[in-house]
Tab-separated table of N, CA and C in Angstrom:
chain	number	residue	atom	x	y	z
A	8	UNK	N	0.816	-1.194	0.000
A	8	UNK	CA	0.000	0.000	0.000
A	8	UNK	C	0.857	1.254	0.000
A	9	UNK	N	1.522	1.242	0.387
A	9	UNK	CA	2.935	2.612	0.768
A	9	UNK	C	3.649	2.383	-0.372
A	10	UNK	N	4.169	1.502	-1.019
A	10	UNK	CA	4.453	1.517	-2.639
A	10	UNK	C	3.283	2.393	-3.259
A	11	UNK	N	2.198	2.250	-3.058
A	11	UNK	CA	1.142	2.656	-4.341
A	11	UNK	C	1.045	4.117	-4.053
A	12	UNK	N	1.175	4.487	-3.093
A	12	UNK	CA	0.762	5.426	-2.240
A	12	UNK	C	1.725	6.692	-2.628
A	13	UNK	N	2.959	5.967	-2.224
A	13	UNK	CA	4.419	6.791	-2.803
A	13	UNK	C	4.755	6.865	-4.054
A	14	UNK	N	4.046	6.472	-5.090
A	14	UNK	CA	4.009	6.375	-6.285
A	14	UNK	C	3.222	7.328	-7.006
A	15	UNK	N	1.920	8.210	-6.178
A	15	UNK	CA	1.286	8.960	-6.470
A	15	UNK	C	2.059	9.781	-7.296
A	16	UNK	N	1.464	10.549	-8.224
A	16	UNK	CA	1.846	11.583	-9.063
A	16	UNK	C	3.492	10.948	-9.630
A	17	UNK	N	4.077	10.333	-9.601
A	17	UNK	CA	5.224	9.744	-10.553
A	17	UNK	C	4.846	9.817	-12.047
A	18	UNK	N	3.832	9.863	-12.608
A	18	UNK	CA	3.426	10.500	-13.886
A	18	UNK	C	4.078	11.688	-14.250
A	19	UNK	N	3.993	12.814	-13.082
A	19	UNK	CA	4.786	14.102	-13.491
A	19	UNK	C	5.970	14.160	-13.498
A	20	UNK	N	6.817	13.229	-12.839
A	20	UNK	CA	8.680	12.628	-13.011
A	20	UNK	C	8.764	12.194	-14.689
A	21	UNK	N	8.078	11.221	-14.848
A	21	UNK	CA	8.215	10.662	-16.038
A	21	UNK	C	8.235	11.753	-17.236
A	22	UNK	N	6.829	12.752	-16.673
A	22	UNK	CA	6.637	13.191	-18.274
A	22	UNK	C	8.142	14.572	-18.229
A	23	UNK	N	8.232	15.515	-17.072
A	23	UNK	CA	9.128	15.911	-16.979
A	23	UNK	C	10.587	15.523	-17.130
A	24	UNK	N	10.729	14.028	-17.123
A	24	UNK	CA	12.167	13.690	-17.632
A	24	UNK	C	12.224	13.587	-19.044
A	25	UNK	N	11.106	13.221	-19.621
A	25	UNK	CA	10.743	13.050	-21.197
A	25	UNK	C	10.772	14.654	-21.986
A	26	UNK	N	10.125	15.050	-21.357
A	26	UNK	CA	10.531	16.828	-21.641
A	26	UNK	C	11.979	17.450	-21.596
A	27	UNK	N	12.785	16.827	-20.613
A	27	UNK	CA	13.953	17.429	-20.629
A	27	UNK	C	14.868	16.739	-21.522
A	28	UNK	N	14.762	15.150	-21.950
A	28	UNK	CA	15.856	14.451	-22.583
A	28	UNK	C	15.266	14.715	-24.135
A	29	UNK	N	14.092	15.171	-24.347
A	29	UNK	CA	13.415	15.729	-26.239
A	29	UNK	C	13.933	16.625	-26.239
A	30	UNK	N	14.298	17.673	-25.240
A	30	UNK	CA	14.624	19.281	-25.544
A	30	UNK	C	15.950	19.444	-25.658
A	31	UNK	N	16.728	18.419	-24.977
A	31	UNK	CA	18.488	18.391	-24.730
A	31	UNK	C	18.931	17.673	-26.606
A	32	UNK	N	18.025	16.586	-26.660
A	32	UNK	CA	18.533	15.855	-27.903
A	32	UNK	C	17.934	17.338	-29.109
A	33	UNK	N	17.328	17.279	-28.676
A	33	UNK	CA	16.768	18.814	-30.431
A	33	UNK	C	17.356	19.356	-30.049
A	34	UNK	N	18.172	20.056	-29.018
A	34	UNK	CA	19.219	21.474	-28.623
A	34	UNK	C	20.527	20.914	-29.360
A	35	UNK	N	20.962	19.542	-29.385
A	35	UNK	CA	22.142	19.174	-30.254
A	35	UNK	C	22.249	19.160	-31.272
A	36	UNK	N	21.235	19.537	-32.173
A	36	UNK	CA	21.048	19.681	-33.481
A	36	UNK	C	20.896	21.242	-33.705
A	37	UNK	N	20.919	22.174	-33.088
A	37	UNK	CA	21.307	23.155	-33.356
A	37	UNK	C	22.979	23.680	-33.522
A	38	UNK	N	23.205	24.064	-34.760
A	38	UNK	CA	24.439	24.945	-35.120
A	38	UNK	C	24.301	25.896	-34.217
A	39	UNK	N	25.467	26.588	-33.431
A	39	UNK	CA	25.221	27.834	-32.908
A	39	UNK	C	23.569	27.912	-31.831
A	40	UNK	N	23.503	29.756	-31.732
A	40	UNK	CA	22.755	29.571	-31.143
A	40	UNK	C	21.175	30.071	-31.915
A	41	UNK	N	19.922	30.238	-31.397
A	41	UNK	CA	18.841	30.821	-32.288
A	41	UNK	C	18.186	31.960	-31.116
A	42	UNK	N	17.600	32.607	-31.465
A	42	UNK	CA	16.538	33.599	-30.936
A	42	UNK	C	15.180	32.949	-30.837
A	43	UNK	N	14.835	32.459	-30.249
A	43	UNK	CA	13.155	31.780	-29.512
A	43	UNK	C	12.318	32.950	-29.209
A	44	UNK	N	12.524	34.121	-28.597
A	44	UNK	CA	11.793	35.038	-28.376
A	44	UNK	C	12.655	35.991	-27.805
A	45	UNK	N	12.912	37.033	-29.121
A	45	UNK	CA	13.600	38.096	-29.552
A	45	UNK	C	13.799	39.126	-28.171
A	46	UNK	N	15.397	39.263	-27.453
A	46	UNK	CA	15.431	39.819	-26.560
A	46	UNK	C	14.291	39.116	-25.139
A	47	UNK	N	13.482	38.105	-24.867
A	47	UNK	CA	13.483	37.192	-24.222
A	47	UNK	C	14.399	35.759	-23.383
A	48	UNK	N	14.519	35.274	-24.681
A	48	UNK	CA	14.684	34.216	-24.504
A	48	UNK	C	15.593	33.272	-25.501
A	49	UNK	N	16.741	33.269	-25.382
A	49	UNK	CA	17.690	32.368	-26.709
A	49	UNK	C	17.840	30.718	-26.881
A	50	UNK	N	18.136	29.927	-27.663
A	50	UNK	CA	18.592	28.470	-27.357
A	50	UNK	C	20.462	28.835	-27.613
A	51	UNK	N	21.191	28.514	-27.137
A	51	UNK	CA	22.411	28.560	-27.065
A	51	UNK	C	23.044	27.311	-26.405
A	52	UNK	N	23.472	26.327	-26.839
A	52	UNK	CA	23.734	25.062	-26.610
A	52	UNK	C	25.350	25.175	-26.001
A	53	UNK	N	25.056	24.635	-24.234
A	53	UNK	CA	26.494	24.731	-23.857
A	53	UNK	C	26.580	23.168	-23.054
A	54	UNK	N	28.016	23.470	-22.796
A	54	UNK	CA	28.354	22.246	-22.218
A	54	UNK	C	28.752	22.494	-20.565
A	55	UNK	N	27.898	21.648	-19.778
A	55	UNK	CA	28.000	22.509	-18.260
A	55	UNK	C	28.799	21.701	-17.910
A	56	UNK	N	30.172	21.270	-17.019
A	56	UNK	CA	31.030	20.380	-16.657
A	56	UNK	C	30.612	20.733	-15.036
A	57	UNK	N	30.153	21.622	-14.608
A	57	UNK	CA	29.858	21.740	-13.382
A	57	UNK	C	28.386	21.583	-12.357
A	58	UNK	N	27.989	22.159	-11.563
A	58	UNK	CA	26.731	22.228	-11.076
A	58	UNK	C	25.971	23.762	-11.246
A	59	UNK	N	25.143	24.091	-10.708
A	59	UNK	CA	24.064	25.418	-11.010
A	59	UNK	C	25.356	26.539	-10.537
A	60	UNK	N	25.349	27.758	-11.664
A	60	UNK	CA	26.629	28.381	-11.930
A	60	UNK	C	27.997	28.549	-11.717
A	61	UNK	N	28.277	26.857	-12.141
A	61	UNK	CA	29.333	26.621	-12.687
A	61	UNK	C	30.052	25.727	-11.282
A	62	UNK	N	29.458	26.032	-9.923
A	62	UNK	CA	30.100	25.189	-8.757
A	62	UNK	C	30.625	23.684	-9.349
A	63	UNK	N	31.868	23.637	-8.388
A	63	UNK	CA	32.760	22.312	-8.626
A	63	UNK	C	32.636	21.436	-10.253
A	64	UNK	N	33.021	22.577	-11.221
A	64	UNK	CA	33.260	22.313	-12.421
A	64	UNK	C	34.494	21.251	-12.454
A	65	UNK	N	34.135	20.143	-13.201
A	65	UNK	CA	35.296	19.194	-13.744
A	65	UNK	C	35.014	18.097	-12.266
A	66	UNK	N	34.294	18.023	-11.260
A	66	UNK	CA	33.997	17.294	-10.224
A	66	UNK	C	33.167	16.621	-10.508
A	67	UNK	N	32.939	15.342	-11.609
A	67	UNK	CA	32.369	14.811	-11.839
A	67	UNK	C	32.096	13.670	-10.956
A	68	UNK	N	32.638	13.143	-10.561
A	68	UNK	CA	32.700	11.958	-9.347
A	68	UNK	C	31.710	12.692	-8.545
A	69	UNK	N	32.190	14.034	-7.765
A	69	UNK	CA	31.371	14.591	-6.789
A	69	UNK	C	30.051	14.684	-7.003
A	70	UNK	N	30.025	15.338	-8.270
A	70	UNK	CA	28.439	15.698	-8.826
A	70	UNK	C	27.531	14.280	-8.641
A	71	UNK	N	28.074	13.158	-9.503
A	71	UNK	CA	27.656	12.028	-9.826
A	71	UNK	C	26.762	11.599	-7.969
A	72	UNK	N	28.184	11.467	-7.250
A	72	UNK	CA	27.417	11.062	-6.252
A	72	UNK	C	26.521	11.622	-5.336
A	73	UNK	N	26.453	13.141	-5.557
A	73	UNK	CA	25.768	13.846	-4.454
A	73	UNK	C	24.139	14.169	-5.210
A	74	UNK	N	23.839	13.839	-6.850
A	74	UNK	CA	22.877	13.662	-7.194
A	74	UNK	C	22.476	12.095	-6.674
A	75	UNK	N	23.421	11.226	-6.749
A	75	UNK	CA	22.514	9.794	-6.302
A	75	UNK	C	21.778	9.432	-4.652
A	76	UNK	N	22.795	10.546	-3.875
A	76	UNK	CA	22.482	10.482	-2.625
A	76	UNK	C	21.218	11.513	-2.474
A	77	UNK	N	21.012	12.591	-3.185
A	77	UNK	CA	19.957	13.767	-3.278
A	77	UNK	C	18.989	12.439	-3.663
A	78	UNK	N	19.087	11.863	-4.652
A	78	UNK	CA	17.522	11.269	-5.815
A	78	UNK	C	17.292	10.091	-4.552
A	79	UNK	N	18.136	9.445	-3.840
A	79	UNK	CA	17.413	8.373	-2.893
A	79	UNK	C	17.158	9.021	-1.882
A	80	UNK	N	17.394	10.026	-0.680
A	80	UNK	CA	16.737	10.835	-0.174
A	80	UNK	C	15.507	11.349	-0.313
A	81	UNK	N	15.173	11.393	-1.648
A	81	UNK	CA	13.908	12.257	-2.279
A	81	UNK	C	12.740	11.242	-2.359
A	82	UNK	N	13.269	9.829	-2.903
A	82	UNK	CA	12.630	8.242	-2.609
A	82	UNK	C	12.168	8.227	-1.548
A	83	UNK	N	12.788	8.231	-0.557
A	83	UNK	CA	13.219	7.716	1.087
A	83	UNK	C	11.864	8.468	1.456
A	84	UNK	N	11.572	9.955	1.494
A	84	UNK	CA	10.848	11.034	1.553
A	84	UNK	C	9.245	10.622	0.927
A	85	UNK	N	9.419	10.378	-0.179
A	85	UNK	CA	8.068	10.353	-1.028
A	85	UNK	C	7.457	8.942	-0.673
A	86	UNK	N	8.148	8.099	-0.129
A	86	UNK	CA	7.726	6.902	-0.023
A	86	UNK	C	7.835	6.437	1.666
A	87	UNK	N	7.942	7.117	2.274
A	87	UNK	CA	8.017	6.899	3.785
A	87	UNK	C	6.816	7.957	4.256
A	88	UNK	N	6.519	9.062	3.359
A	88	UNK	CA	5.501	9.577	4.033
A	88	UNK	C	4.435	9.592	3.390
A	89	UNK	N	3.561	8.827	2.904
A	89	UNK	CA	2.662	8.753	1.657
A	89	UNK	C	1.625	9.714	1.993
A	90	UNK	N	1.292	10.188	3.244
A	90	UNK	CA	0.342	11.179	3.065
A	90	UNK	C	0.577	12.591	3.051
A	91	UNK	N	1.735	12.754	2.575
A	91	UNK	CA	2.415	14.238	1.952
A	91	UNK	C	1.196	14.813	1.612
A	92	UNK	N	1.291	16.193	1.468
A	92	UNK	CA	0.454	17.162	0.438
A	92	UNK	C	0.584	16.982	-0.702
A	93	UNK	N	-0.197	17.020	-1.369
A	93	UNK	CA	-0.118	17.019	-3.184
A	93	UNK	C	0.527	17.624	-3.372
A	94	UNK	N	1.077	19.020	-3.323
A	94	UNK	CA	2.247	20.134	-3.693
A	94	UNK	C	3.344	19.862	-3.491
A	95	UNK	N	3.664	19.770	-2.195
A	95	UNK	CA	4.731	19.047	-1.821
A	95	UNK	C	5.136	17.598	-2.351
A	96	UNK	N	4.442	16.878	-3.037
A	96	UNK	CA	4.606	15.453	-3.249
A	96	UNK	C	5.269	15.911	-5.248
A	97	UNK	N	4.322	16.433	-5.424
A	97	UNK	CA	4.658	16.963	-6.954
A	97	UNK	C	6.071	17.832	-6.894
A	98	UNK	N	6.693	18.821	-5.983
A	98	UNK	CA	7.450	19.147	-6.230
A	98	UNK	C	8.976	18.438	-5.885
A	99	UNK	N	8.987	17.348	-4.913
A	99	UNK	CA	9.614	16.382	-4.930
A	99	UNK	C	9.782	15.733	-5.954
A	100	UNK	N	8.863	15.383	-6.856
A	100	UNK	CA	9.406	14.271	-7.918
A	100	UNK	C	9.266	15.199	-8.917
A	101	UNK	N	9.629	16.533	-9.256
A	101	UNK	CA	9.737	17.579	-10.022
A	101	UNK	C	11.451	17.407	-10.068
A	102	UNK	N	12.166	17.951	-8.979
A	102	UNK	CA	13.156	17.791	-8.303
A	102	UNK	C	13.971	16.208	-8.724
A	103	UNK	N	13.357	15.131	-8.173
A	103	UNK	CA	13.961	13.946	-8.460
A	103	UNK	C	13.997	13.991	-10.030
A	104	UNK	N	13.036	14.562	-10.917
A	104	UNK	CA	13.095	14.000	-12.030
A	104	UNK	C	14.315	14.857	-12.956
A	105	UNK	N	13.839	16.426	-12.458
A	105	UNK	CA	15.211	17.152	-12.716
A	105	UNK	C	16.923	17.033	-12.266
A	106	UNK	N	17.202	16.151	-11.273
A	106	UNK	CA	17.837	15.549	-11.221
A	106	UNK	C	18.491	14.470	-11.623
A	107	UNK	N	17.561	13.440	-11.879
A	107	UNK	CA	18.004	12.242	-12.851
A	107	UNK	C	18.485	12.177	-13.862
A	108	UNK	N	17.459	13.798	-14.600
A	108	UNK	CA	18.010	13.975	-15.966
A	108	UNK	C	19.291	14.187	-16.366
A	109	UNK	N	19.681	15.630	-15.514
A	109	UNK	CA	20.774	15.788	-15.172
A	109	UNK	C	21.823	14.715	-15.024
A	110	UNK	N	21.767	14.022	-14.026
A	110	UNK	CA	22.690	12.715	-13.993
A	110	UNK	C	22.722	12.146	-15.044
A	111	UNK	N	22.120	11.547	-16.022
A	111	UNK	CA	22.117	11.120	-17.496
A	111	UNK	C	22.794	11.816	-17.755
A	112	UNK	N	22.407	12.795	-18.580
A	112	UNK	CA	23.511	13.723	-18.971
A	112	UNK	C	25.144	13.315	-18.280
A	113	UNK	N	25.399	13.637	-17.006
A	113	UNK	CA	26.944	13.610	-16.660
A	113	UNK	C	27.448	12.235	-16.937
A	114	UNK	N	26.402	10.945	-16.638
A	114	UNK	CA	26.942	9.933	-16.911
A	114	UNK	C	27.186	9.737	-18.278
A	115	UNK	N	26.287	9.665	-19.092
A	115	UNK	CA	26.463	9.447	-20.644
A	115	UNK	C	27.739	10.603	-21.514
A	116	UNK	N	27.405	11.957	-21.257
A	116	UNK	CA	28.393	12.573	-21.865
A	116	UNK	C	29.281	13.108	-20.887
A	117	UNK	N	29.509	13.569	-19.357
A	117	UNK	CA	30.742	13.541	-18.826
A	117	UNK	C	30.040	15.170	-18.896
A	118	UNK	N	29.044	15.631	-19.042
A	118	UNK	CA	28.886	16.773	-18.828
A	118	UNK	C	27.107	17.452	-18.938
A	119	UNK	N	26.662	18.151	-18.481
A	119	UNK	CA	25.298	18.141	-18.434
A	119	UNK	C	24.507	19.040	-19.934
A	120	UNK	N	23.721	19.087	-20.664
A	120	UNK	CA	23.468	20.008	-21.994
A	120	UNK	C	22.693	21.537	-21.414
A	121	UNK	N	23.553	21.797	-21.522
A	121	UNK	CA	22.468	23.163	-21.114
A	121	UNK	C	22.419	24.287	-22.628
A	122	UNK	N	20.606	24.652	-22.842
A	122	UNK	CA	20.427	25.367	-23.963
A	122	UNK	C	19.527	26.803	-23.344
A	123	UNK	N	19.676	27.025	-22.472
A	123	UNK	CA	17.897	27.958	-22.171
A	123	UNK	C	18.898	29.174	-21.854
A	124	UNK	N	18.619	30.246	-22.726
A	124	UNK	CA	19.771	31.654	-22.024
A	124	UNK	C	18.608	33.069	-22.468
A	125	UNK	N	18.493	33.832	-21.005
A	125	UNK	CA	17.651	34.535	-20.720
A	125	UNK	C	18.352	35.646	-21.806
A	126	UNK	N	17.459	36.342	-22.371
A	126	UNK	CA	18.216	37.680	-23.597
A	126	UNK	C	18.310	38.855	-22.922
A	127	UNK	N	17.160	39.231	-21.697
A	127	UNK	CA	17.487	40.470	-20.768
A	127	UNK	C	18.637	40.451	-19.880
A	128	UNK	N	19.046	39.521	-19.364
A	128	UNK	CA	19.683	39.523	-18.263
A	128	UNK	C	20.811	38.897	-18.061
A	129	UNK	N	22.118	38.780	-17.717
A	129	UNK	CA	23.081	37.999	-17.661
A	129	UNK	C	22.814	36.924	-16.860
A	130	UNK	N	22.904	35.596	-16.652
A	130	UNK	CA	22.311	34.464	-15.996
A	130	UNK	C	22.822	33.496	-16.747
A	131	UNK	N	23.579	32.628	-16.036
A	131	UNK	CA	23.722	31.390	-16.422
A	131	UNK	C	23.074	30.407	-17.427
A	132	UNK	N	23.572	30.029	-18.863
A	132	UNK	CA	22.657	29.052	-19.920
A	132	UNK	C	22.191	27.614	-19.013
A	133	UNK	N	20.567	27.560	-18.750
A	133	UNK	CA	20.545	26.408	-18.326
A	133	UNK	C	19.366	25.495	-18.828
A	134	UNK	N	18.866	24.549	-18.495
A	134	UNK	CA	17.867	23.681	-19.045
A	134	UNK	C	16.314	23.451	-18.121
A	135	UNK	N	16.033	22.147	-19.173
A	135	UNK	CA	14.383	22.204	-18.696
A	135	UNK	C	14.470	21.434	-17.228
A	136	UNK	N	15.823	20.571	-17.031
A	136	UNK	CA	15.422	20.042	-15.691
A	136	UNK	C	16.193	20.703	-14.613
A	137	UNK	N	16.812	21.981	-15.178
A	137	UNK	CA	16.941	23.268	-13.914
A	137	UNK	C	15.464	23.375	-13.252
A	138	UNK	N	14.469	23.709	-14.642
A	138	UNK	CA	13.383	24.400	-14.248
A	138	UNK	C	12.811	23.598	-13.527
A	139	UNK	N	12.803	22.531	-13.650
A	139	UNK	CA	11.994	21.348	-12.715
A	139	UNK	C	12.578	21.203	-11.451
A	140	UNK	N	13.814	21.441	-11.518
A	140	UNK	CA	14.435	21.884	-9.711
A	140	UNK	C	13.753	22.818	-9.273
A	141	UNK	N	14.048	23.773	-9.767
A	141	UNK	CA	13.632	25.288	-9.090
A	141	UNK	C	12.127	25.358	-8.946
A	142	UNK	N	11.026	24.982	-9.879
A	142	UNK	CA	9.942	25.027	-9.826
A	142	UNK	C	9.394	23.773	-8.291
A	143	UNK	N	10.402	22.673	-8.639
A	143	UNK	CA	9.745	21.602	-7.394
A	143	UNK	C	10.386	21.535	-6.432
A	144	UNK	N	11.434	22.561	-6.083
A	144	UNK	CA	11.935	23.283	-4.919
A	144	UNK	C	10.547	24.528	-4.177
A	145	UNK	N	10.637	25.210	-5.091
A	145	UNK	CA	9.397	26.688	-4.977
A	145	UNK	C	7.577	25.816	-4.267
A	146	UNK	N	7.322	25.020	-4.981
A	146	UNK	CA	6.387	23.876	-5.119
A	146	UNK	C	6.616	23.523	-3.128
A	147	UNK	N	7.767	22.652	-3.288
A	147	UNK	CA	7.690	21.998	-1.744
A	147	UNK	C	7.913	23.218	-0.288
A	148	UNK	N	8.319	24.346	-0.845
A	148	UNK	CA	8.657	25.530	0.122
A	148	UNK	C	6.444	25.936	-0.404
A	149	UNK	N	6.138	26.222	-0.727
A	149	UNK	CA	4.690	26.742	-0.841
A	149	UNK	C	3.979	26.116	0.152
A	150	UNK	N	3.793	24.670	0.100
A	150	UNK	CA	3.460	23.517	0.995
A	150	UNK	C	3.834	23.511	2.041
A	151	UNK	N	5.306	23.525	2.614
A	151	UNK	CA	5.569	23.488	3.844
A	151	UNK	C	5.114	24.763	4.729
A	152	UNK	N	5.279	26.260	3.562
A	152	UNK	CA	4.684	27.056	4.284
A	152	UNK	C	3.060	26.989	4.637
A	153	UNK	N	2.253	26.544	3.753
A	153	UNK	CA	0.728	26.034	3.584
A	153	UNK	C	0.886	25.382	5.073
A	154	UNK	N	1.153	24.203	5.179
A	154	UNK	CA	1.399	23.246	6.544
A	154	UNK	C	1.612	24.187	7.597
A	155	UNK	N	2.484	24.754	7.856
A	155	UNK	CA	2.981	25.005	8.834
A	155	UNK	C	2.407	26.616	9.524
A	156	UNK	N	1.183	27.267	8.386
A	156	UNK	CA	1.311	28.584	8.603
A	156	UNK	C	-0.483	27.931	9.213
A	157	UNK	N	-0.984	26.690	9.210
A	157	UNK	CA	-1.834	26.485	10.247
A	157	UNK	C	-1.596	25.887	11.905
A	158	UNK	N	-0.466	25.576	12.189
A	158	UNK	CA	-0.416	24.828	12.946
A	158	UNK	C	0.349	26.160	14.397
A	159	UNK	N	-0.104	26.140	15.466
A	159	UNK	CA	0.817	26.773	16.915
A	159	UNK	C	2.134	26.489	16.945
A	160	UNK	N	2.974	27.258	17.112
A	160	UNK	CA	4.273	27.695	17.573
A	160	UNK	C	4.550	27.413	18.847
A	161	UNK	N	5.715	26.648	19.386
A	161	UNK	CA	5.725	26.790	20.656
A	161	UNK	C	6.216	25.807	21.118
């Protein structure tokens, strides 16, 4: 029952890893970079050897293992507490799935694909399973505040 339970919403891991490994493989088929939405938003295809701007670049070992210890933590979590909040449960396997992807990436090419580069602003080129971090990071902080902004202090 706690298998089935912790399994909830794993649909949105799946389709979000499928989103990020279609968008990384079509970003390699771009020459150079393109304009997506002019002074928005560019595709610019880079090669990240490191973690979110640029931390412990060429630390691949490190990276490798501190995503495998993050993605079973996130297991451990989704499946030990099956009656999570829906928000919180979705932004966990937002997170795991943006992670995994990621790890593919370092395992298969030794480096992660990053194509997504903001046109206003200087910011790091990054991808769709950044966004699935950051969004199912934002996601599980909403929830915990939801939870916690009913309950006494003290």
């Amino acid at each position: 029952m706690r298998l089935k339970q912790g399994c909830r919403l794993f649909w949105l891991a799946l389709i979000a890893f499928a989103l990020d490994r279609a968008t990384k493989v079509w970003s390699l088929t771009l020459t150079g970079g393109a304009e997506a939405v002019p002074g928005l938003l560019n595709f610019q295809p880079v090669r990240n050897y490191g973690a979110a701007f640029g931390v412990f670049s060429g630390r691949t070992v490190l990276l490798v293992a501190l995503v495998l210890v993050l993605c079973a933590a996130l297991l451990f979590v989704l499946f030990r507490f099956p009656q999570m909040q829906k928000t919180a449960r979705a932004g966990l396997w937002l997170v795991f799935a943006g992670g995994l992807s990621n790890l593919y990436d370092r395992l298969r090419y030794g480096y992660v694909i990053d194509f997504l580069e903001f046109g206003f602003v200087r910011f790091p080129v990054f991808n769709v399973a950044d966004v699935c971090v950051v969004v199912g990071c934002a996601l599980t902080f909403i929830a915990v505040l939801r939870a916690e902004g009913g309950k006494p202090h003290g």
